Amino acid sequence: MLMKILNKIITAVCLMAASVPVLSGKDYIVNAGSISLAVAAPEGGKLDFLYFGPSVDADGLIQLRQAGAVIGKEAYPEFGVNITSAIKALQVCHHDGNMTTDLTVDTVTESETDTYSLLRIRLKDKFYKFYVDVFYKGWKNSDVIETWTVLENREKKAVTVNRFDSGCIYLRSGDVWVSHFSGNWAAETSLTEEPLEPGILVVKNMEGARNAQHSHAEMMFSLDGKPEENHGRTIGAALCWSGNYELRVDTSGERDHVFMAGICPDASQYVIDPGKTFETPALAISYSGEGLGGVSRNFHRWARNGKIHNGWAVRDILLNSWEGVYFNVNEQGMEQMMSDIASMGGELFVMDDGWFGEKYPRNNDTSSLGDWKADPVKLPGGLKPLEDAARKYGIKFGIWVEPESTNSVSELFEEHPDWALQARNRDLVYGRGGTQLLLDLCNPEVQDYAFEVMDTLLTRYPGISYIKWDANASLLNYGSAWLPDDRQSHIYIDYHRGLEKLAKRIREAHPDVVMQACGGGGGRVNYGIMPEFDEFWVSDNTDALQRLFIQWGTSYFYPSNAMAQHVSADRNHQTGRVLPLKFRFDVAMTGRLGMEIQPMDMSDKDKQFAAKAIAQYKEIRPLVQTGNLYRLISPYDGKGVVSLSYVDDSKDNAILFAYKISHYVYQPIPRFRLAGLDPGKTYRFHELTLPDGTEPCSLEGKTVSGRILMDTGVEIPLETEYASRVFVLSEVKETL
Ligand code: DGJ
């Protein structure tokens, strides 16, 4: 009898559970757009990672458990008791020298705003008063979850943290592939795709000041075999940090790959004083069932919603003076360039390096950084005449600065030699020009100085509406005159905290100024600083052919309106290659279009073409700069052609770009299969950027359904080497 009653109660409870599933009380789900992450956080127990993928609710999580499809491994593994060979996210040396940590769940807090939900799990060491808050933030309007930690020392004395990852996720092993990036100056963001093999894959960057020239703090994982653009379950991860990093994938376990990412701990042991905390940067993660492209679009949306400044704004078309005149800046020359870009329809002129230095004029890269006063010989009237000239030509005016650096040949260094980073008892090591040194941004006085420089420029010259913030130095001299002896190991981290503070301060004081992050080319492409910047310089390599590769990789995580892409001279200054002007424009037009050329050297015919291309770009700019990117044919696939497109949210309009990058007789060229269109809609082709006297190709005016364009594809005539075509596809609306 008792058994019968008990069975009834159990059945009733089960039925209730089945009709209104609730979480077990220790399981937590964080939602972001159409994705979810789940953890188990039983009080007094371990925090376990359960799931990351498409949205699940409580019932879904129960079903995942039934299916044996939850992970159930430590969500923030610490180096502690019961040490396994698996990699760890945290390693702490407690005040008494104990190198082990043993964390269990203390409290869990859930909170919510209009834009995100936040889960905070407070872990506490079983013995020491050492706490770790693990955060998961789910953005409601983007399919991205951010995770990071705050380490808190309530022990009697200082503790030292030797490893401090931002977060950790697990991937069910199988045929999982990883996509990541390597490179060098003028060859950034080169894509590598490889299957995850047993062992530990590490992507690590130790450049110190910039972090995207040799590798990127981002990775994608294709869970269903070789990466595909528009199919397959894919996870992307980006560490939001401007300094050194380490991304690790451990494939030595039996069933799951574990991925961890954080600030690189090398030479960076961080001391946390009693009562103080240490916050790690966010690791942003996303999932899509639509392949690499799906994850890219998720990151682009998230970026536009707040991780780049003014993320939904379309950017101006500019002329930058660098490749046109290099250091040979002068008032008359700048005015001539302004007049030329204005006549071609441009909207902004940026005076690059070479405009400053009184005692030491900046005629080359060996001097003057830090002496931010206009060169009285080159610019006798200072910056005011340039502001006036820009106004006269109806365009905006921007300027180049490098506020984090100095040269040993400069008034700044003469006055403040201790402001440069320098290792004790060692000779200074110089960077660019044999004299460049990095300022010590760990030092608040130096931060104040750099703020004053920028603030004064922008306040005194309200006509400056754009700043190109360059960074041409790596961190070569590891020593800070400001940090105490026992805190020298904080340099790599405190430099970037100083940089973040500085950028935030300038951004707050000048919210409308457009800021470009430049790191001697693409060295500053990271989500650590991008929230304060509108765009970044993709690479110092402006060769349109190589740019196709560099821009392809960069677009994995970064949206088009953040990618500065310039048309340059027809014998390219980096590669010596000669490419048609149309090809150069068509490549630059896929992002934030600009020019970096001496217009005086252009023929009238080329200027006319540029004016036409700029006018047509203005028409498609909102869609190119804020639309949904679909990469179609990769330059890495060796097909001889490259293609990408942008589609608007309504799927009524698309822009299609196609390029021929190799050329020979009887060359098999694939059909161009589109993506992201509405299969039920019909689209009309209209070709852009045609040089005068050239007829549009046979596709002009043709109407084709989205289904055929996506399933079968379209033949695009690309007859010559470096041929390129740009089409607008507009839905053909039925008229009654
Ligand atoms: C490096 C940048 O990437 C270039 O575009 C240019 O601004 C130079 N620095 C100027 O020194």
XYZ file of C-alpha atoms and ligand atoms in Angstrom:
747
model
C 0.000 0.000 0.000
C 2.734 2.405 1.018
C 4.600 1.531 -2.197
C 1.466 2.265 -4.273
C 1.038 5.707 -2.689
C 4.726 6.421 -3.166
C 4.514 5.375 -6.827
C 1.521 7.664 -7.340
C 3.372 10.582 -5.788
C 6.417 9.892 -7.949
C 4.210 9.627 -11.084
C 2.439 12.883 -10.188
C 5.743 14.649 -9.644
C 7.067 13.283 -12.919
C 3.925 14.391 -14.762
C 4.211 17.862 -13.266
C 7.831 17.910 -14.293
C 6.874 16.798 -17.781
C 4.204 19.443 -18.270
C 6.117 22.390 -16.781
C 9.771 21.551 -16.948
C 11.885 23.475 -14.494
C 15.596 23.540 -13.996
C 16.892 21.262 -11.282
C 17.795 24.183 -9.058
C 21.447 23.736 -9.791
C 21.309 24.051 -13.583
C 21.399 27.477 -15.211
C 20.768 28.444 -18.817
C 22.048 31.673 -20.368
C 20.293 32.678 -23.568
C 21.492 35.045 -26.269
C 19.373 35.524 -29.366
C 18.951 31.998 -30.681
C 21.743 30.315 -28.720
C 22.144 29.013 -25.171
C 24.844 27.986 -22.754
C 24.110 25.834 -19.720
C 26.082 25.127 -16.551
C 25.431 23.176 -13.359
C 26.244 25.129 -10.205
C 25.244 23.086 -7.131
C 26.039 24.926 -3.889
C 29.185 23.452 -2.377
C 29.858 21.459 -5.555
C 31.865 22.075 -8.700
C 30.750 24.443 -11.449
C 30.239 22.234 -14.505
C 29.932 23.167 -18.161
C 26.904 21.403 -19.626
C 26.061 22.730 -23.046
C 26.663 25.392 -25.691
C 24.672 25.494 -28.927
C 21.224 26.299 -30.323
C 18.629 27.630 -27.833
C 17.411 25.223 -25.229
C 14.889 25.685 -22.461
C 14.584 23.664 -19.265
C 12.838 20.846 -21.105
C 15.510 20.862 -23.786
C 18.213 20.555 -21.164
C 16.422 17.566 -19.618
C 16.267 15.977 -23.053
C 19.929 16.716 -23.676
C 20.694 14.899 -20.432
C 18.535 11.966 -21.529
C 20.416 11.890 -24.816
C 23.707 11.846 -22.951
C 24.548 15.068 -24.762
C 25.645 17.255 -21.849
C 29.310 17.663 -21.074
C 29.493 17.791 -17.265
C 33.118 18.913 -16.904
C 34.587 21.788 -14.915
C 33.589 25.111 -16.414
C 36.625 26.975 -15.043
C 39.249 24.339 -14.259
C 41.744 25.413 -11.631
C 45.190 23.995 -10.941
C 44.410 22.297 -7.673
C 43.949 19.029 -5.921
C 43.618 15.907 -8.043
C 45.722 17.395 -10.818
C 45.167 15.852 -14.217
C 47.211 16.443 -17.324
C 44.370 18.471 -18.852
C 45.023 22.182 -19.313
C 43.825 24.588 -16.606
C 42.221 28.012 -16.744
C 43.519 29.298 -13.403
C 46.663 28.915 -11.349
C 47.036 30.790 -8.087
C 49.856 30.990 -5.574
C 48.176 31.725 -2.243
C 49.707 33.970 0.428
C 51.409 31.034 2.171
C 52.957 29.639 -0.999
C 50.311 26.975 -1.614
C 50.103 26.589 -5.381
C 46.805 24.695 -5.384
C 43.273 25.991 -5.455
C 40.045 24.074 -4.820
C 36.947 25.993 -5.863
C 33.317 25.145 -5.152
C 30.113 27.045 -5.800
C 29.335 29.634 -3.125
C 26.426 31.652 -4.538
C 24.643 32.160 -7.840
C 23.075 35.438 -8.958
C 20.949 35.980 -12.023
C 20.075 39.458 -13.268
C 18.670 41.024 -16.366
C 18.456 44.326 -18.253
C 16.680 45.216 -21.488
C 19.692 44.184 -23.494
C 21.275 41.244 -21.693
C 20.911 38.630 -18.987
C 23.786 38.016 -16.623
C 24.667 34.906 -14.667
C 27.274 35.254 -11.947
C 28.549 32.177 -10.166
C 30.664 32.934 -7.159
C 33.213 30.216 -6.459
C 35.173 30.042 -3.235
C 38.303 28.150 -2.344
C 37.539 25.425 0.217
C 40.203 26.737 2.574
C 41.490 30.125 1.468
C 39.514 33.337 1.279
C 40.004 33.428 -2.430
C 36.970 33.906 -4.667
C 36.369 33.581 -8.377
C 33.267 35.114 -9.910
C 32.501 33.465 -13.240
C 30.247 35.617 -15.436
C 28.151 34.693 -18.463
C 26.431 37.547 -20.265
C 23.858 36.667 -22.922
C 23.040 39.487 -25.358
C 19.371 39.552 -26.249
C 19.869 41.141 -29.667
C 22.927 39.148 -30.791
C 23.786 35.451 -30.818
C 26.823 36.046 -28.631
C 27.574 35.165 -25.021
C 30.464 36.778 -23.187
C 32.254 35.054 -20.338
C 34.921 36.392 -17.998
C 36.015 36.128 -14.386
C 36.807 38.373 -11.437
C 39.404 36.984 -9.023
C 39.136 38.364 -5.505
C 41.767 38.109 -2.801
C 40.467 38.233 0.751
C 43.476 36.433 2.158
C 45.732 38.092 4.727
C 48.504 38.833 2.269
C 49.003 39.229 -1.438
C 48.422 36.284 -3.761
C 49.990 35.846 -7.188
C 48.038 34.559 -10.143
C 50.121 32.726 -12.734
C 47.358 31.853 -15.184
C 44.020 33.568 -15.552
C 42.004 32.550 -18.580
C 38.798 34.357 -19.366
C 36.759 31.275 -20.061
C 36.504 27.745 -21.240
C 34.198 25.765 -23.490
C 34.053 22.096 -24.464
C 33.466 20.702 -27.941
C 32.378 17.122 -28.548
C 35.220 15.554 -30.474
C 34.686 14.073 -33.916
C 35.772 15.605 -37.159
C 36.232 19.083 -35.638
C 38.225 21.641 -37.627
C 39.674 24.893 -36.439
C 40.116 28.088 -38.446
C 42.677 30.588 -37.178
C 44.917 33.331 -38.490
C 48.603 34.081 -38.772
C 50.572 36.730 -40.631
C 53.103 39.479 -40.543
C 53.385 43.150 -41.426
C 51.583 43.730 -44.749
C 50.450 40.108 -44.808
C 48.064 39.962 -41.886
C 45.150 37.616 -41.231
C 46.192 34.659 -43.342
C 43.706 31.838 -42.850
C 44.653 28.359 -41.652
C 42.064 25.600 -41.529
C 43.054 22.304 -39.968
C 41.454 19.336 -38.233
C 41.988 19.162 -34.495
C 44.540 16.422 -33.897
C 45.633 14.930 -30.566
C 47.767 17.325 -28.575
C 47.413 20.951 -27.623
C 47.009 23.620 -30.287
C 48.196 27.018 -29.063
C 47.735 30.381 -30.745
C 49.760 32.836 -28.784
C 50.747 36.446 -29.230
C 53.545 38.227 -27.383
C 53.925 41.436 -29.383
C 53.158 43.383 -26.252
C 51.560 46.557 -27.550
C 49.640 45.349 -30.614
C 48.324 41.860 -31.050
C 46.938 41.158 -34.508
C 49.856 41.270 -36.894
C 51.199 37.767 -36.330
C 48.037 36.037 -35.173
C 44.485 36.892 -34.152
C 42.742 36.454 -30.810
C 39.911 34.641 -32.596
C 39.122 31.100 -33.682
C 36.283 29.242 -35.327
C 35.464 25.579 -34.841
C 33.590 23.637 -37.513
C 31.959 20.735 -35.735
C 30.948 18.758 -38.832
C 34.221 18.360 -40.681
C 35.985 20.666 -43.143
C 34.725 24.226 -42.694
C 31.958 25.361 -45.002
C 30.773 28.896 -45.515
C 27.038 28.450 -45.290
C 26.483 25.003 -43.770
C 27.495 23.128 -40.677
C 27.455 23.660 -36.962
C 30.128 26.198 -36.136
C 31.391 27.924 -33.011
C 33.371 31.156 -32.971
C 35.345 32.685 -30.122
C 37.004 36.092 -29.801
C 39.064 37.252 -26.855
C 38.288 40.928 -26.260
C 41.777 42.074 -25.334
C 44.356 44.316 -26.987
C 47.441 42.734 -25.393
C 49.179 39.364 -25.336
C 46.933 36.327 -25.439
C 46.926 32.585 -25.518
C 44.171 30.500 -27.104
C 44.492 26.763 -26.435
C 42.620 23.730 -27.667
C 43.392 20.540 -25.790
C 42.588 17.393 -27.751
C 44.256 14.981 -25.387
C 41.077 14.008 -23.532
C 39.042 10.998 -24.604
C 35.791 12.544 -25.698
C 35.836 16.313 -25.741
C 38.088 19.060 -26.961
C 38.514 21.793 -24.398
C 39.117 25.372 -25.517
C 40.457 28.031 -23.180
C 41.434 31.603 -23.913
C 42.856 34.445 -21.916
C 45.636 36.940 -21.423
C 48.971 35.237 -22.097
C 50.492 34.517 -18.677
C 54.130 34.559 -19.885
C 56.150 37.148 -17.927
C 52.838 38.372 -16.530
C 52.410 36.960 -13.022
C 49.929 39.319 -11.423
C 49.952 40.176 -7.738
C 46.547 40.767 -6.160
C 46.797 42.642 -2.888
C 44.425 41.778 -0.006
C 40.973 43.201 -0.641
C 41.688 43.701 -4.348
C 40.326 42.047 -7.467
C 41.639 41.127 -10.899
C 39.224 41.104 -13.823
C 39.915 39.092 -16.953
C 38.793 40.370 -20.370
C 35.648 38.936 -21.930
C 35.735 35.911 -24.189
C 32.891 36.280 -26.696
C 31.460 33.033 -28.080
C 28.862 32.362 -30.712
C 27.228 29.375 -32.383
C 25.556 29.023 -35.761
C 24.150 26.126 -37.751
C 24.927 28.130 -40.914
C 28.659 27.536 -41.088
C 31.492 30.017 -40.861
C 29.346 32.685 -42.486
C 26.635 32.290 -39.847
C 29.136 32.836 -37.053
C 30.623 35.820 -38.898
C 27.208 37.416 -39.224
C 26.569 36.821 -35.505
C 29.810 38.572 -34.604
C 29.118 41.414 -37.032
C 25.716 42.050 -35.452
C 27.132 41.894 -31.935
C 29.936 44.294 -32.972
C 27.527 46.730 -34.542
C 25.344 46.580 -31.443
C 28.121 47.998 -29.273
C 31.523 46.395 -29.758
C 32.608 48.924 -32.325
C 31.839 52.592 -31.852
C 28.774 53.785 -33.805
C 28.453 50.282 -35.179
C 25.487 50.882 -37.463
C 26.791 54.142 -38.953
C 27.997 54.285 -42.544
C 31.486 55.719 -42.839
C 32.815 58.551 -44.996
C 34.817 58.010 -48.176
C 38.274 59.427 -47.586
C 41.638 60.183 -49.089
C 44.608 59.442 -46.843
C 47.869 61.226 -47.649
C 50.318 58.427 -46.683
C 51.010 56.545 -49.908
C 50.502 59.775 -51.866
C 53.212 61.894 -50.217
C 54.549 59.892 -47.224
C 56.386 62.387 -44.954
C 56.380 65.156 -47.572
C 53.453 66.933 -46.039
C 52.953 70.669 -46.586
C 50.077 73.095 -46.606
C 49.841 73.490 -50.350
C 50.128 69.758 -50.981
C 47.450 68.938 -48.446
C 45.102 71.514 -49.957
C 45.703 70.067 -53.406
C 44.803 66.603 -52.156
C 41.689 67.969 -50.468
C 40.595 69.645 -53.654
C 41.190 66.453 -55.647
C 39.295 64.121 -53.357
C 36.438 66.600 -53.086
C 36.217 66.759 -56.875
C 36.015 62.960 -57.058
C 33.146 62.921 -54.566
C 35.101 62.002 -51.425
C 33.941 63.270 -48.069
C 37.027 63.357 -45.850
C 40.740 64.046 -46.130
C 43.197 62.562 -43.634
C 46.662 64.045 -43.219
C 48.892 61.150 -42.225
C 52.351 61.094 -40.651
C 54.892 63.906 -41.148
C 52.975 67.026 -40.079
C 54.545 67.719 -36.675
C 57.748 68.503 -34.788
C 59.238 71.958 -34.136
C 62.734 71.361 -32.796
C 62.896 67.992 -34.562
C 60.770 68.068 -37.712
C 59.256 64.721 -38.645
C 60.803 64.229 -42.100
C 61.227 60.491 -41.705
C 60.560 57.888 -39.049
C 63.621 58.630 -36.907
C 62.292 61.479 -34.780
C 59.598 63.670 -33.238
C 56.917 61.310 -31.878
C 55.540 63.054 -28.820
C 56.104 66.583 -30.146
C 52.561 67.103 -31.358
C 52.876 70.641 -32.680
C 52.595 71.402 -36.377
C 55.936 71.700 -38.182
C 56.323 75.486 -38.667
C 58.112 75.049 -41.995
C 55.707 72.583 -43.606
C 52.593 74.107 -42.076
C 53.455 77.759 -41.309
C 49.874 78.573 -40.379
C 49.513 75.440 -38.232
C 46.433 73.293 -38.630
C 43.917 76.124 -38.913
C 44.419 76.753 -42.662
C 43.815 73.038 -43.268
C 40.589 73.102 -41.290
C 39.537 76.118 -43.360
C 40.537 74.478 -46.627
C 38.521 71.352 -45.836
C 35.522 73.552 -45.127
C 36.099 75.386 -48.397
C 36.070 72.118 -50.343
C 33.038 70.848 -48.428
C 34.795 67.865 -46.897
C 35.864 66.808 -43.400
C 39.394 66.831 -42.056
C 41.280 64.155 -40.147
C 44.743 63.773 -38.724
C 47.319 61.070 -37.832
C 48.721 60.621 -34.322
C 50.697 57.981 -32.486
C 50.101 58.921 -28.844
C 51.664 55.830 -27.264
C 55.174 56.396 -28.638
C 58.161 58.678 -28.620
C 61.555 58.772 -30.341
C 64.847 59.183 -28.530
C 65.163 62.199 -30.863
C 62.266 64.272 -29.547
C 61.592 67.058 -27.105
C 59.301 64.747 -25.173
C 62.031 62.187 -24.552
C 64.497 64.922 -23.624
C 62.075 66.156 -20.965
C 60.762 62.807 -19.745
C 63.188 59.972 -20.458
C 61.581 57.988 -17.641
C 58.254 57.967 -19.491
C 59.569 55.434 -21.992
C 59.373 51.761 -21.086
C 62.887 50.609 -20.200
C 64.383 47.531 -18.611
C 66.559 48.240 -15.598
C 70.332 48.094 -16.110
C 69.910 47.395 -19.807
C 70.560 49.506 -22.868
C 67.453 50.770 -24.594
C 66.340 48.757 -27.592
C 64.854 50.904 -30.360
C 62.091 50.080 -32.793
C 61.051 51.817 -36.010
C 63.572 54.290 -37.408
C 66.163 53.062 -34.937
C 64.860 55.518 -32.321
C 61.234 54.660 -31.538
C 60.264 53.850 -27.946
C 56.978 52.953 -26.358
C 55.638 55.190 -23.624
C 54.823 53.658 -20.263
C 51.044 53.611 -20.245
C 51.111 51.813 -16.890
C 51.949 55.257 -15.502
C 48.834 57.428 -14.970
C 50.911 60.557 -15.588
C 51.740 59.257 -19.065
C 48.090 58.399 -19.644
C 47.225 61.988 -18.672
C 49.859 63.331 -21.050
C 48.512 61.256 -23.952
C 44.971 62.334 -23.133
C 46.030 66.004 -23.066
C 47.717 65.666 -26.468
C 44.596 64.310 -28.113
C 42.141 66.412 -26.155
C 44.037 69.618 -26.919
C 44.201 68.844 -30.624
C 40.523 68.023 -30.826
C 39.425 70.965 -28.689
C 41.667 73.570 -30.295
C 40.771 72.365 -33.794
C 37.106 71.429 -33.800
C 37.444 70.925 -37.560
C 39.277 67.657 -36.885
C 36.564 65.060 -37.171
C 38.716 61.948 -37.644
C 41.761 60.567 -35.867
C 44.014 57.847 -37.208
C 45.546 56.446 -34.008
C 48.628 54.550 -35.108
C 50.859 52.207 -33.098
C 54.116 51.281 -34.808
C 56.062 49.890 -31.879
C 56.138 46.485 -30.253
C 56.878 46.334 -26.551
C 60.643 45.852 -26.760
C 61.920 47.190 -23.427
C 60.341 45.228 -20.594
C 60.587 47.558 -17.624
C 58.582 50.386 -16.114
C 60.171 53.220 -14.163
C 56.787 53.780 -12.576
C 55.799 50.300 -11.418
C 57.439 49.159 -8.146
C 60.138 46.479 -8.252
C 57.799 43.699 -7.181
C 55.165 44.658 -9.755
C 57.309 44.709 -12.905
C 55.554 41.566 -14.081
C 52.372 43.637 -14.473
C 53.690 45.565 -17.482
C 52.080 43.555 -20.284
C 48.712 43.803 -18.579
C 48.808 47.283 -17.061
C 49.959 48.772 -20.369
C 46.677 47.655 -21.920
C 44.589 48.680 -18.981
C 46.196 52.112 -19.358
C 45.470 52.068 -23.077
C 41.848 51.091 -22.507
C 41.432 53.891 -19.958
C 43.002 56.392 -22.306
C 40.857 55.365 -25.270
C 37.692 55.452 -23.126
C 38.562 58.894 -21.793
C 39.132 60.302 -25.262
C 35.984 58.636 -26.515
C 33.913 60.118 -23.679
C 35.332 63.605 -24.254
C 34.905 63.394 -28.044
C 32.044 61.027 -28.809
C 31.558 62.225 -32.393
C 35.129 62.022 -33.590
C 35.662 59.040 -35.861
C 38.683 57.058 -34.663
C 40.662 54.552 -36.667
C 42.736 51.940 -34.831
C 45.938 51.367 -36.764
C 48.787 49.183 -35.614
C 51.423 49.683 -38.292
C 48.805 48.121 -40.551
C 46.491 45.512 -39.073
C 48.124 45.210 -35.661
C 45.212 46.627 -33.732
C 42.388 44.448 -35.019
C 40.913 43.228 -31.750
C 37.722 43.528 -29.730
C 39.643 44.821 -26.716
C 39.843 48.350 -28.060
C 37.305 48.330 -30.891
C 34.418 49.451 -28.650
C 36.101 52.886 -28.608
C 37.037 52.904 -32.309
C 34.888 53.222 -35.421
C 37.174 51.346 -37.759
C 40.628 49.847 -38.174
C 43.296 49.875 -40.847
C 43.185 46.343 -42.233
C 46.776 46.241 -43.479
C 49.593 48.417 -44.788
C 49.399 46.210 -47.849
C 47.093 48.003 -50.297
C 47.676 45.585 -53.190
C 44.114 44.696 -54.181
C 45.009 41.092 -54.980
C 46.615 40.363 -51.627
C 43.944 42.470 -49.945
C 41.326 39.950 -51.155
C 42.996 37.359 -48.930
C 43.607 39.694 -45.993
C 40.086 41.121 -46.082
C 38.588 37.637 -46.441
C 40.155 36.509 -43.169
C 39.431 39.767 -41.381
C 35.742 39.490 -42.270
C 35.439 36.278 -40.238
C 34.964 38.335 -37.101
C 34.825 42.007 -38.128
C 32.060 43.899 -39.935
C 32.587 45.680 -43.239
C 32.076 49.239 -41.984
C 34.999 48.746 -39.570
C 37.361 47.610 -42.337
C 39.306 50.492 -43.914
C 40.096 49.559 -47.541
C 41.947 51.991 -49.801
C 42.533 52.244 -53.525
C 46.226 52.926 -54.128
C 48.655 53.499 -57.008
C 48.733 51.227 -60.048
C 52.210 50.053 -59.340
C 51.496 48.982 -55.842
C 54.005 50.244 -53.295
C 54.142 46.994 -51.341
C 54.120 44.339 -54.067
C 54.961 46.258 -57.239
C 51.911 44.721 -58.906
C 49.943 46.615 -61.539
C 46.196 46.066 -61.390
C 43.299 47.704 -63.252
C 41.777 50.668 -61.430
C 38.375 48.986 -61.639
C 39.725 45.889 -59.869
C 41.307 48.074 -57.184
C 38.026 49.907 -56.631
C 35.917 46.755 -56.720
C 38.108 45.198 -54.001
C 38.145 48.304 -51.786
C 34.393 48.782 -52.186
C 33.528 45.688 -50.147
C 34.267 47.605 -46.941
C 34.838 51.215 -45.899
C 36.065 52.665 -49.190
C 38.935 55.130 -49.270
C 41.815 56.195 -51.475
C 45.498 56.358 -50.625
C 47.151 57.725 -53.726
C 48.554 60.973 -55.111
C 45.630 62.204 -57.234
C 48.064 64.430 -59.150
C 49.549 61.255 -60.611
C 46.182 59.990 -61.856
C 45.108 60.574 -65.450
C 41.890 62.489 -66.101
C 40.330 59.252 -67.311
C 41.206 57.526 -64.035
C 39.874 60.458 -62.040
C 36.626 60.267 -63.957
C 36.390 56.549 -63.278
C 37.102 57.153 -59.583
C 34.362 59.797 -59.423
C 31.888 57.409 -61.031
C 32.847 54.499 -58.779
C 32.592 56.720 -55.692
C 29.149 57.951 -56.753
C 27.959 54.370 -57.284
C 29.519 53.238 -54.016
C 27.500 55.911 -52.224
C 24.331 54.269 -53.542
C 25.252 50.806 -52.312
C 27.133 51.953 -49.210
C 24.375 51.338 -46.641
C 23.992 47.759 -47.851
C 27.740 47.099 -48.131
C 28.511 48.640 -44.769
C 25.600 47.364 -42.684
C 24.198 44.416 -44.664
C 24.610 40.699 -44.057
C 27.830 39.298 -45.478
C 27.767 36.053 -47.460
C 31.208 34.889 -48.545
C 30.745 32.785 -51.672
C 34.034 31.658 -53.261
C 37.163 31.827 -51.152
C 40.500 33.058 -52.508
C 42.005 30.211 -50.478
C 40.140 27.574 -52.518
C 42.303 28.017 -55.606
C 39.360 28.322 -58.001
C 40.851 31.328 -59.793
C 37.876 33.455 -58.778
C 36.692 35.081 -55.588
C 33.215 36.211 -54.690
C 31.257 37.678 -51.810
C 27.949 39.420 -51.361
C 25.881 41.528 -48.999
C 22.162 40.941 -48.540
C 19.750 43.222 -46.694
C 17.493 41.986 -43.884
C 14.417 41.955 -46.094
C 16.298 39.900 -48.726
C 15.011 42.348 -51.332
C 18.457 43.616 -52.324
C 21.941 42.257 -52.598
C 25.326 43.409 -53.855
C 27.457 40.790 -55.563
C 31.212 41.091 -56.086
C 33.195 38.757 -58.364
C 36.916 38.785 -59.152
C 39.210 36.825 -61.456
C 42.538 36.226 -59.725
C 44.232 33.779 -62.081
C 43.947 33.432 -65.826
C 44.748 30.823 -68.471
C 43.238 29.246 -71.566
C 40.453 26.704 -70.969
C 40.343 27.698 -67.339
C 37.431 26.046 -65.569
C 35.550 28.746 -63.707
C 32.839 27.690 -61.279
C 29.322 29.031 -61.385
C 28.686 31.617 -58.733
C 26.163 30.190 -56.292
C 24.660 32.879 -54.118
C 23.483 32.592 -50.543
C 21.168 34.371 -48.146
C 18.574 35.319 -50.799
C 14.881 34.515 -50.654
C 14.316 31.446 -52.873
C 10.795 32.666 -53.619
C 11.872 36.112 -54.859
C 13.087 37.095 -58.302
C 16.077 39.413 -58.642
C 17.124 41.733 -61.457
C 20.842 42.207 -62.226
C 22.314 45.666 -62.688
C 26.040 46.088 -63.151
C 28.086 48.877 -61.531
C 31.574 50.401 -61.858
C 31.795 50.054 -65.609
C 34.589 52.137 -67.143
C 33.326 54.663 -69.701
C 32.769 53.080 -73.078
C 32.368 49.578 -71.620
C 29.118 47.722 -72.085
C 27.592 45.878 -69.139
C 27.888 42.104 -69.325
C 25.164 39.779 -70.586
C 23.588 39.585 -67.135
C 22.475 43.222 -67.233
C 18.707 43.462 -66.709
C 18.272 39.679 -66.445
C 15.873 38.361 -63.827
C 16.563 35.124 -61.953
C 14.881 33.559 -58.944
C 16.637 33.376 -55.619
C 16.221 29.602 -55.750
C 18.131 29.258 -59.025
C 20.769 31.749 -57.940
C 21.371 29.757 -54.777
C 20.915 26.175 -56.056
C 22.350 26.313 -59.559
C 24.169 29.615 -59.602
C 24.947 32.135 -62.272
C 27.649 32.308 -64.953
C 29.552 35.562 -64.517
C 31.664 36.575 -67.508
C 35.206 37.297 -66.305
C 37.176 37.148 -69.527
C 40.487 38.732 -68.657
C 43.077 38.553 -65.942
C 42.008 40.677 -62.984
C 38.548 41.150 -64.419
C 35.994 42.050 -61.780
C 32.282 42.739 -61.689
C 29.908 44.330 -59.226
C 26.166 43.822 -59.445
C 23.170 45.164 -57.629
C 20.451 42.527 -57.357
C 17.024 43.990 -56.664
C 13.834 42.109 -56.118
C 11.475 42.397 -59.048
C 8.244 43.499 -57.380
C 5.107 42.442 -59.145
C 3.074 45.401 -60.365
C -0.674 45.140 -60.782
C 51.919 52.830 -40.313
C 50.532 52.906 -40.877
O 49.981 51.643 -40.982
C 50.569 53.637 -42.194
O 49.303 53.634 -42.782
C 51.057 55.021 -41.966
O 50.151 55.726 -41.179
C 52.415 54.985 -41.295
N 52.416 54.163 -40.134
C 52.850 56.367 -40.943
O 54.035 56.390 -40.275
